[in-house]
Tab-separated table of C-alpha atoms in Angstrom:
chain	number	residue	atom	x	y	z
E	9	MET	CA	-13.393	14.642	-1.712
E	10	LYS	CA	-15.803	12.090	-3.436
E	11	LEU	CA	-15.938	8.688	-2.908
E	12	ILE	CA	-13.346	6.933	-5.347
E	13	ALA	CA	-14.931	4.093	-6.933
E	14	GLU	CA	-12.233	2.635	-7.473
E	15	SER	CA	-11.471	-0.142	-4.691
E	16	THR	CA	-8.297	1.107	-3.928
E	17	SER	CA	-6.613	1.022	-0.486
E	18	VAL	CA	-7.807	4.384	0.749
E	19	SER	CA	-11.630	3.548	-0.362
E	20	LEU	CA	-10.943	0.123	0.932
E	21	LEU	CA	-9.750	1.511	4.382
E	22	ALA	CA	-12.281	3.906	4.629
E	23	ARG	CA	-15.159	1.145	4.076
E	24	LEU	CA	-13.813	-0.898	6.792
E	25	SER	CA	-13.433	2.077	9.607
E	26	ALA	CA	-16.777	2.973	8.764
E	27	GLY	CA	-18.026	0.723	11.268
E	28	VAL	CA	-19.665	-1.916	8.555
E	29	ASP	CA	-19.258	-5.116	8.029
E	30	ASP	CA	-18.145	-5.446	4.927
E	31	GLN	CA	-17.316	-9.186	3.215
E	32	ASP	CA	-16.173	-8.026	0.462
E	33	ALA	CA	-13.580	-5.272	1.487
E	34	TRP	CA	-12.197	-7.461	4.056
E	35	ALA	CA	-11.391	-9.874	1.331
E	36	ARG	CA	-10.346	-7.860	-0.842
E	37	PHE	CA	-8.176	-6.005	1.979
E	38	ILE	CA	-6.864	-9.741	2.882
E	39	CYS	CA	-6.128	-9.724	-1.783
E	40	ILE	CA	-3.758	-6.662	-0.713
E	41	TYR	CA	-2.257	-6.904	2.637
E	42	GLY	CA	-2.183	-10.644	3.120
E	43	PRO	CA	1.048	-11.608	0.686
E	44	PRO	CA	3.177	-8.960	1.875
E	45	VAL	CA	2.267	-9.865	5.394
E	46	LEU	CA	2.731	-13.253	4.310
E	47	ASP	CA	5.870	-12.805	2.412
E	48	TRP	CA	7.208	-10.669	5.624
E	49	CYS	CA	6.429	-13.629	7.784
E	50	ARG	CA	8.895	-15.933	5.174
E	51	ARG	CA	12.209	-13.921	5.224
E	52	HIS	CA	12.219	-13.948	8.886
E	53	GLY	CA	12.747	-18.168	8.610
E	54	LEU	CA	9.179	-19.354	9.370
E	55	GLN	CA	8.387	-22.459	7.755
E	56	ASP	CA	5.155	-22.132	4.987
E	57	ALA	CA	2.758	-23.706	7.702
E	58	ASP	CA	4.149	-21.291	10.521
E	59	ALA	CA	4.234	-18.304	7.885
E	60	ARG	CA	0.473	-18.816	7.205
E	61	ASP	CA	-0.986	-18.838	11.055
E	62	VAL	CA	1.409	-15.804	11.950
E	63	ALA	CA	0.398	-13.886	8.462
E	64	GLN	CA	-2.771	-14.491	9.689
E	65	ASP	CA	-2.472	-13.724	13.586
E	66	VAL	CA	-1.058	-10.065	12.191
E	67	MET	CA	-3.205	-9.809	9.664
E	68	THR	CA	-6.374	-10.454	12.589
E	69	GLU	CA	-4.658	-7.578	14.819
E	70	ILE	CA	-4.609	-5.347	11.683
E	71	SER	CA	-8.165	-5.894	11.535
E	72	LYS	CA	-9.626	-4.899	14.548
E	73	GLU	CA	-7.301	-1.728	14.718
E	74	ILE	CA	-8.875	-0.492	12.095
E	75	ALA	CA	-12.327	-1.535	13.241
E	76	ARG	CA	-11.220	0.464	16.198
E	77	ASP	CA	-8.997	3.184	15.111
E	78	ARG	CA	-11.537	5.135	13.089
E	79	TYR	CA	-9.991	7.970	10.345
E	80	ASP	CA	-9.264	11.666	11.727
E	81	PRO	CA	-9.564	13.328	8.436
E	82	SER	CA	-7.326	15.712	10.018
E	83	ARG	CA	-4.423	12.915	9.121
E	84	SER	CA	-2.773	11.059	5.944
E	85	PHE	CA	-3.903	7.956	5.616
E	86	ARG	CA	-0.913	6.741	4.626
E	87	GLY	CA	0.591	7.929	8.312
E	88	TRP	CA	-3.400	6.334	9.762
E	89	LEU	CA	-1.973	2.729	8.099
E	90	ARG	CA	0.889	3.262	9.520
E	91	ALA	CA	-0.476	3.634	13.013
E	92	ILE	CA	-2.695	1.059	12.458
E	93	ALA	CA	-0.149	-1.751	11.462
E	94	HIS	CA	2.227	-0.381	14.056
E	95	ALA	CA	-0.570	-1.350	16.801
E	96	ALA	CA	-1.312	-4.470	16.027
E	97	TRP	CA	2.298	-5.328	15.330
E	98	CYS	CA	2.505	-4.350	19.293
E	99	ASN	CA	-0.541	-6.558	20.250
E	100	TRP	CA	0.691	-9.373	18.374
E	101	THR	CA	3.861	-9.558	19.623
E	102	GLU	CA	2.474	-9.046	23.520
E	103	ARG	CA	0.221	-12.205	22.773
E	104	ARG	CA	3.134	-14.090	21.479
E	105	LYS	CA	5.260	-13.771	24.155
E	106	PRO	CA	4.261	-15.806	26.955
E	107	TRP	CA	3.457	-18.605	24.755
E	108	HIS	CA	6.902	-20.236	23.214
E	109	ILE	CA	8.941	-19.194	26.535
E	110	GLY	CA	11.693	-21.619	26.204
E	111	SER	CA	10.438	-23.333	22.698
E	112	GLY	CA	11.981	-24.119	19.772
E	113	ASP	CA	11.015	-21.563	17.913
E	114	THR	CA	11.943	-18.442	20.453
E	115	GLY	CA	14.415	-17.040	18.274
E	116	THR	CA	12.911	-16.815	14.814
E	117	LEU	CA	9.808	-14.823	17.279
E	118	ALA	CA	12.465	-13.140	18.664
E	119	ILE	CA	13.804	-11.738	15.551
E	120	MET	CA	10.082	-11.125	14.356
E	121	GLU	CA	9.749	-9.163	17.753
E	122	GLY	CA	12.452	-7.622	16.638
E	123	ARG	CA	12.497	-3.246	16.135
E	124	PRO	CA	14.333	-4.147	12.182
E	125	ALA	CA	11.716	-6.729	11.592
E	126	HIS	CA	8.453	-4.287	12.950
E	127	ASP	CA	10.166	-1.911	10.629
E	128	GLU	CA	10.352	-4.003	7.709
E	129	LEU	CA	6.677	-4.889	8.039
E	130	LEU	CA	5.526	-1.414	8.377
E	131	VAL	CA	7.530	-0.923	4.818
E	132	ARG	CA	6.015	-3.806	3.371
E	133	ILE	CA	2.765	-2.671	4.068
E	134	GLU	CA	2.885	0.750	3.571
E	135	ALA	CA	5.080	0.162	-0.540
E	136	GLU	CA	1.577	-1.716	-1.014
E	137	TYR	CA	-0.823	0.898	0.120
E	138	ASP	CA	1.552	3.491	-2.127
E	139	LEU	CA	2.016	0.985	-4.929
E	140	GLU	CA	-2.202	0.972	-5.374
E	141	LEU	CA	-2.075	4.412	-4.738
E	142	LEU	CA	0.517	4.258	-8.062
E	143	GLN	CA	-1.612	2.526	-9.948
E	144	THR	CA	-5.607	4.468	-8.954
E	145	ALA	CA	-3.804	7.920	-9.784
E	146	SER	CA	-2.317	6.614	-13.307
E	147	ARG	CA	-5.534	5.412	-13.760
E	148	ARG	CA	-7.104	8.678	-13.424
E	149	VAL	CA	-4.539	10.700	-15.232
E	150	ARG	CA	-4.375	8.581	-17.837
E	151	GLU	CA	-8.036	9.239	-18.638
E	152	ARG	CA	-7.740	13.388	-18.631
E	153	VAL	CA	-5.226	13.844	-20.389
E	154	GLU	CA	-4.453	13.291	-24.509
E	155	THR	CA	-2.772	9.640	-25.719
E	156	HIS	CA	0.135	11.221	-27.179
E	157	THR	CA	0.887	13.074	-23.691
E	158	TRP	CA	0.071	10.178	-21.641
E	159	GLU	CA	2.838	7.860	-24.061
E	160	ALA	CA	5.596	10.825	-23.807
E	161	PHE	CA	5.043	10.392	-20.382
E	162	ARG	CA	5.442	7.141	-20.247
E	163	LEU	CA	8.068	6.160	-22.687
E	164	LEU	CA	10.585	9.393	-20.745
E	165	ALA	CA	9.585	8.161	-17.167
E	166	VAL	CA	8.766	4.654	-17.650
E	167	GLU	CA	10.499	3.103	-20.515
E	168	GLY	CA	13.621	5.477	-19.920
E	169	LEU	CA	13.768	6.352	-23.943
E	170	SER	CA	15.994	9.891	-24.291
E	171	GLY	CA	13.782	12.868	-25.212
E	172	ARG	CA	14.976	12.733	-28.729
E	173	GLU	CA	14.322	9.379	-29.196
E	174	ALA	CA	10.570	9.400	-28.074
E	175	ALA	CA	10.183	12.665	-30.273
E	176	GLU	CA	10.872	10.537	-32.985
E	177	ARG	CA	8.095	7.554	-31.843
E	178	LEU	CA	5.647	9.869	-31.411
E	179	GLY	CA	5.887	12.090	-34.252
E	180	MET	CA	6.394	15.097	-31.609
E	181	LYS	CA	9.383	18.080	-31.062
E	182	LEU	CA	11.513	17.559	-28.453
E	183	GLY	CA	9.886	20.384	-25.792
E	184	SER	CA	6.639	19.347	-26.211
E	185	VAL	CA	7.710	15.086	-25.086
E	186	PHE	CA	9.371	17.243	-22.063
E	187	ALA	CA	6.241	19.546	-21.429
E	188	ALA	CA	3.804	16.575	-21.767
E	189	ARG	CA	6.005	14.265	-19.197
E	190	SER	CA	6.427	17.145	-16.374
E	191	LYS	CA	2.856	17.886	-16.862
E	192	VAL	CA	1.977	14.010	-16.655
E	193	GLN	CA	4.322	14.277	-13.552
E	194	ARG	CA	2.728	16.926	-12.024
E	195	MET	CA	-1.249	15.456	-12.062
E	196	LEU	CA	0.602	12.383	-10.823
E	197	ARG	CA	1.915	13.935	-7.474
E	198	GLU	CA	-1.850	15.616	-7.157
E	199	GLU	CA	-3.225	12.809	-7.622
E	200	VAL	CA	-1.659	11.064	-5.490
E	201	GLU	CA	-2.059	14.032	-3.003
E	202	SER	CA	-5.533	13.861	-3.399
E	203	LEU	CA	-6.104	9.690	-3.262
E	204	ASP	CA	-4.010	9.607	0.263
E	205	ILE	CA	-7.308	11.854	2.098
E	206	ALA	CA	-10.143	9.868	3.264
E	207	PRO	CA	-13.022	9.528	0.886
């Protein structure tokens, strides 16, 4: 696959896993994945300062795993990211355990180290990655189709208009509106699948 020009999660993570010290890529990585990790920390009862510290620790672990584990093109990039996040979470929980035995925040950490919290963190990271894929795929497909084709898809799939309403608004036949939606949906699926492979 050709190199992705946009700063998508796929191209970004590929740059980071290449073993090159790319400060711009790391800054973008923190910008994309830091907020969902921080939100995860806050949702598990940490006060703001503690949540920021823990989020930074988790992000540091993720960055170490990315630097350590080169992407294998035979795997899904999404699956690779999930494995990276899982390993980082395991490292983080192992590092934290001895430091907090008997301390006042043991209960919160115990909750965060539990399976539900682990699963929620992975879901948040995957959701952010999927959103990046969809946004990039949408930009690419929109550039390749006629304006009325994209608008027909948007009105039906995004705004939830009926076929008749969309057809009237666009001055298209009803069948053409549904055909346009199907075409764009197929192209989006194909684009997302192609993006989920390392560049």
